[in-house]
PDB file of C-alpha atoms in Angstrom:
ATOM      1  CA  MET Y   1      27.830 157.370   4.483  1.00  0.00           C
ATOM      2  CA  ALA Y   2      27.173 160.825   5.887  1.00  0.00           C
ATOM      3  CA  GLU Y   3      28.400 163.754   3.782  1.00  0.00           C
ATOM      4  CA  VAL Y   4      30.642 164.822   6.664  1.00  0.00           C
ATOM      5  CA  ASP Y   5      32.518 161.491   6.304  1.00  0.00           C
ATOM      6  CA  ARG Y   6      32.581 161.349   2.498  1.00  0.00           C
ATOM      7  CA  VAL Y   7      36.023 160.883   0.941  1.00  0.00           C
ATOM      8  CA  ARG Y   8      36.633 162.188  -2.567  1.00  0.00           C
ATOM      9  CA  THR Y   9      39.802 161.838  -4.606  1.00  0.00           C
ATOM     10  CA  GLY Y  10      41.145 163.465  -7.722  1.00  0.00           C
ATOM     11  CA  GLY Y  11      44.201 164.517  -9.631  1.00  0.00           C
ATOM     12  CA  CYS Y  12      45.759 165.625 -12.865  1.00  0.00           C
ATOM     13  CA  LEU Y  13      45.882 163.818 -16.209  1.00  0.00           C
ATOM     14  CA  CYS Y  14      49.326 162.245 -15.652  1.00  0.00           C
ATOM     15  CA  GLU Y  15      48.659 161.539 -11.950  1.00  0.00           C
ATOM     16  CA  GLY Y  16      51.738 163.472 -10.864  1.00  0.00           C
ATOM     17  CA  VAL Y  17      49.337 165.302  -8.547  1.00  0.00           C
ATOM     18  CA  ARG Y  18      46.747 163.426  -6.506  1.00  0.00           C
ATOM     19  CA  TYR Y  19      44.618 164.773  -3.669  1.00  0.00           C
ATOM     20  CA  LYS Y  20      41.797 163.735  -1.385  1.00  0.00           C
ATOM     21  CA  THR Y  21      39.128 165.541   0.563  1.00  0.00           C
ATOM     22  CA  VAL Y  22      37.063 164.394   3.505  1.00  0.00           C
ATOM     23  CA  GLY Y  23      33.688 165.971   4.167  1.00  0.00           C
ATOM     24  CA  GLU Y  24      31.451 168.413   2.412  1.00  0.00           C
ATOM     25  CA  LEU Y  25      32.405 170.228  -0.762  1.00  0.00           C
ATOM     26  CA  ARG Y  26      30.700 173.340  -2.049  1.00  0.00           C
ATOM     27  CA  ASP Y  27      28.639 172.827  -5.195  1.00  0.00           C
ATOM     28  CA  VAL Y  28      30.362 173.844  -8.427  1.00  0.00           C
ATOM     29  CA  THR Y  29      30.736 177.500  -9.389  1.00  0.00           C
ATOM     30  CA  ASN Y  30      31.647 178.509 -12.944  1.00  0.00           C
ATOM     31  CA  CYS Y  31      33.932 181.554 -13.142  1.00  0.00           C
ATOM     32  CA  PHE Y  32      34.098 183.482 -16.416  1.00  0.00           C
ATOM     33  CA  CYS Y  33      36.745 186.060 -15.471  1.00  0.00           C
ATOM     34  CA  THR Y  34      39.585 186.628 -17.925  1.00  0.00           C
ATOM     35  CA  GLN Y  35      42.211 185.009 -15.682  1.00  0.00           C
ATOM     36  CA  CYS Y  36      40.165 181.822 -15.338  1.00  0.00           C
ATOM     37  CA  GLN Y  37      39.595 181.701 -19.086  1.00  0.00           C
ATOM     38  CA  LYS Y  38      43.301 182.113 -19.790  1.00  0.00           C
ATOM     39  CA  THR Y  39      44.411 179.424 -17.315  1.00  0.00           C
ATOM     40  CA  SER Y  40      41.741 176.856 -18.161  1.00  0.00           C
ATOM     41  CA  GLY Y  41      41.145 177.539 -21.843  1.00  0.00           C
ATOM     42  CA  HIS Y  42      37.443 178.106 -21.192  1.00  0.00           C
ATOM     43  CA  HIS Y  43      35.788 178.878 -17.879  1.00  0.00           C
ATOM     44  CA  PHE Y  44      36.880 177.647 -14.463  1.00  0.00           C
ATOM     45  CA  ALA Y  45      34.431 175.159 -12.916  1.00  0.00           C
ATOM     46  CA  ALA Y  46      35.382 174.615  -9.288  1.00  0.00           C
ATOM     47  CA  THR Y  47      34.246 173.293  -5.968  1.00  0.00           C
ATOM     48  CA  GLU Y  48      35.789 174.296  -2.642  1.00  0.00           C
ATOM     49  CA  ALA Y  49      37.117 172.444   0.419  1.00  0.00           C
ATOM     50  CA  ASP Y  50      38.328 173.502   3.829  1.00  0.00           C
ATOM     51  CA  LEU Y  51      42.113 173.114   4.057  1.00  0.00           C
ATOM     52  CA  SER Y  52      41.636 171.022   7.201  1.00  0.00           C
ATOM     53  CA  GLN Y  53      39.758 168.486   5.034  1.00  0.00           C
ATOM     54  CA  PHE Y  54      42.153 168.580   2.071  1.00  0.00           C
ATOM     55  CA  GLU Y  55      45.298 166.504   1.609  1.00  0.00           C
ATOM     56  CA  LEU Y  56      47.848 166.333  -1.191  1.00  0.00           C
ATOM     57  CA  VAL Y  57      48.548 162.618  -1.617  1.00  0.00           C
ATOM     58  CA  ASN Y  58      51.132 163.199  -4.361  1.00  0.00           C
ATOM     59  CA  ASP Y  59      52.490 166.631  -5.262  1.00  0.00           C
ATOM     60  CA  ALA Y  60      55.510 165.564  -7.335  1.00  0.00           C
ATOM     61  CA  THR Y  61      54.551 167.729 -10.311  1.00  0.00           C
ATOM     62  CA  LEU Y  62      52.538 170.469  -8.578  1.00  0.00           C
ATOM     63  CA  SER Y  63      53.555 174.047  -9.302  1.00  0.00           C
ATOM     64  CA  TRP Y  64      51.968 177.285  -8.146  1.00  0.00           C
ATOM     65  CA  TYR Y  65      51.593 180.527 -10.075  1.00  0.00           C
ATOM     66  CA  ALA Y  66      50.806 183.832  -8.334  1.00  0.00           C
ATOM     67  CA  SER Y  67      48.160 184.989 -10.800  1.00  0.00           C
ATOM     68  CA  SER Y  68      47.358 188.194  -8.900  1.00  0.00           C
ATOM     69  CA  ASP Y  69      48.176 190.019  -5.692  1.00  0.00           C
ATOM     70  CA  VAL Y  70      45.411 188.102  -3.916  1.00  0.00           C
ATOM     71  CA  ALA Y  71      45.509 184.552  -5.277  1.00  0.00           C
ATOM     72  CA  LYS Y  72      47.597 181.726  -6.676  1.00  0.00           C
ATOM     73  CA  ARG Y  73      46.806 178.843  -9.034  1.00  0.00           C
ATOM     74  CA  GLY Y  74      48.044 175.277  -8.774  1.00  0.00           C
ATOM     75  CA  PHE Y  75      48.774 173.245 -11.886  1.00  0.00           C
ATOM     76  CA  CYS Y  76      50.676 170.148 -12.975  1.00  0.00           C
ATOM     77  CA  ASN Y  77      54.008 171.127 -14.501  1.00  0.00           C
ATOM     78  CA  ARG Y  78      54.127 167.897 -16.538  1.00  0.00           C
ATOM     79  CA  CYS Y  79      50.675 167.507 -18.135  1.00  0.00           C
ATOM     80  CA  GLY Y  80      49.442 171.088 -17.681  1.00  0.00           C
ATOM     81  CA  SER Y  81      46.232 170.304 -15.795  1.00  0.00           C
ATOM     82  CA  SER Y  82      44.739 173.268 -13.972  1.00  0.00           C
ATOM     83  CA  LEU Y  83      43.964 171.994 -10.475  1.00  0.00           C
ATOM     84  CA  PHE Y  84      43.572 174.632  -7.768  1.00  0.00           C
ATOM     85  CA  TRP Y  85      42.869 178.266  -7.003  1.00  0.00           C
ATOM     86  CA  GLN Y  86      43.597 179.699  -3.570  1.00  0.00           C
ATOM     87  CA  ARG Y  87      43.180 183.159  -2.106  1.00  0.00           C
ATOM     88  CA  LYS Y  88      46.202 184.224  -0.044  1.00  0.00           C
ATOM     89  CA  GLY Y  89      45.657 183.491   3.650  1.00  0.00           C
ATOM     90  CA  ALA Y  90      42.410 181.574   3.052  1.00  0.00           C
ATOM     91  CA  GLN Y  91      41.487 178.454   4.972  1.00  0.00           C
ATOM     92  CA  THR Y  92      39.860 177.005   1.849  1.00  0.00           C
ATOM     93  CA  ILE Y  93      41.052 175.812  -1.537  1.00  0.00           C
ATOM     94  CA  SER Y  94      39.136 175.770  -4.818  1.00  0.00           C
ATOM     95  CA  ILE Y  95      39.467 172.533  -6.763  1.00  0.00           C
ATOM     96  CA  THR Y  96      38.694 172.263 -10.470  1.00  0.00           C
ATOM     97  CA  ALA Y  97      35.624 170.069 -10.724  1.00  0.00           C
ATOM     98  CA  GLY Y  98      36.905 168.136 -13.737  1.00  0.00           C
ATOM     99  CA  THR Y  99      39.863 166.788 -11.753  1.00  0.00           C
ATOM    100  CA  LEU Y 100      37.634 165.001  -9.233  1.00  0.00           C
ATOM    101  CA  ASP Y 101      37.242 161.263  -9.669  1.00  0.00           C
ATOM    102  CA  LYS Y 102      33.644 160.256 -10.442  1.00  0.00           C
ATOM    103  CA  PRO Y 103      31.087 160.176  -9.017  1.00  0.00           C
ATOM    104  CA  THR Y 104      31.405 163.711  -7.657  1.00  0.00           C
ATOM    105  CA  CYS Y 105      27.800 163.963  -6.406  1.00  0.00           C
ATOM    106  CA  LEU Y 106      27.997 167.736  -6.995  1.00  0.00           C
ATOM    107  CA  ALA Y 107      25.854 170.110  -9.022  1.00  0.00           C
ATOM    108  CA  THR Y 108      26.695 173.337 -10.839  1.00  0.00           C
ATOM    109  CA  THR Y 109      24.761 176.047  -9.026  1.00  0.00           C
ATOM    110  CA  ARG Y 110      26.348 179.397  -9.845  1.00  0.00           C
ATOM    111  CA  ASN Y 111      27.998 181.440 -12.595  1.00  0.00           C
ATOM    112  CA  ILE Y 112      30.202 184.394 -11.632  1.00  0.00           C
ATOM    113  CA  PHE Y 113      31.855 187.184 -13.636  1.00  0.00           C
ATOM    114  CA  VAL Y 114      29.568 186.330 -16.554  1.00  0.00           C
ATOM    115  CA  GLU Y 115      30.159 189.777 -18.090  1.00  0.00           C
ATOM    116  CA  GLY Y 116      33.630 188.466 -18.985  1.00  0.00           C
ATOM    117  CA  LYS Y 117      32.402 185.405 -20.881  1.00  0.00           C
ATOM    118  CA  SER Y 118      33.524 184.978 -24.459  1.00  0.00           C
ATOM    119  CA  ASP Y 119      31.193 185.803 -27.342  1.00  0.00           C
ATOM    120  CA  TYR Y 120      30.948 182.126 -28.366  1.00  0.00           C
ATOM    121  CA  HIS Y 121      29.511 181.119 -24.997  1.00  0.00           C
ATOM    122  CA  ASP Y 122      25.743 181.110 -24.437  1.00  0.00           C
ATOM    123  CA  LEU Y 123      24.974 180.560 -20.769  1.00  0.00           C
ATOM    124  CA  PRO Y 124      22.006 178.452 -19.688  1.00  0.00           C
ATOM    125  CA  VAL Y 125      19.933 179.600 -16.748  1.00  0.00           C
ATOM    126  CA  LEU Y 126      20.943 177.743 -13.585  1.00  0.00           C
ATOM    127  CA  LYS Y 127      18.224 176.413 -11.306  1.00  0.00           C
TER     128      LYS Y 127
END
């Protein structure tokens, strides 16, 4: 199957939110900013999809929180899973990598806002 045709699925712990993507996903980026740490409990590991290739299959328990003037975060209001991050007006959506069903066939390729990482976290060098 060509990457352009690849279907991936995912969702939250309780399955109140399920989604699917068709096509290429960006490799995983780890974000160490304070907001990501507070919403995920650690760092935010996410891939990204074009909205035209993203579909909410079940959004019964999906809630959104405007975490800043420029972005919002999607989470399950029943089990608490952190699922999405989206910049206002963007044609893409970031998806937390841990919510994808396996195999993801993705690699972690980038760390951002590493100056905000917690003192307990020692970052490996990414190749």
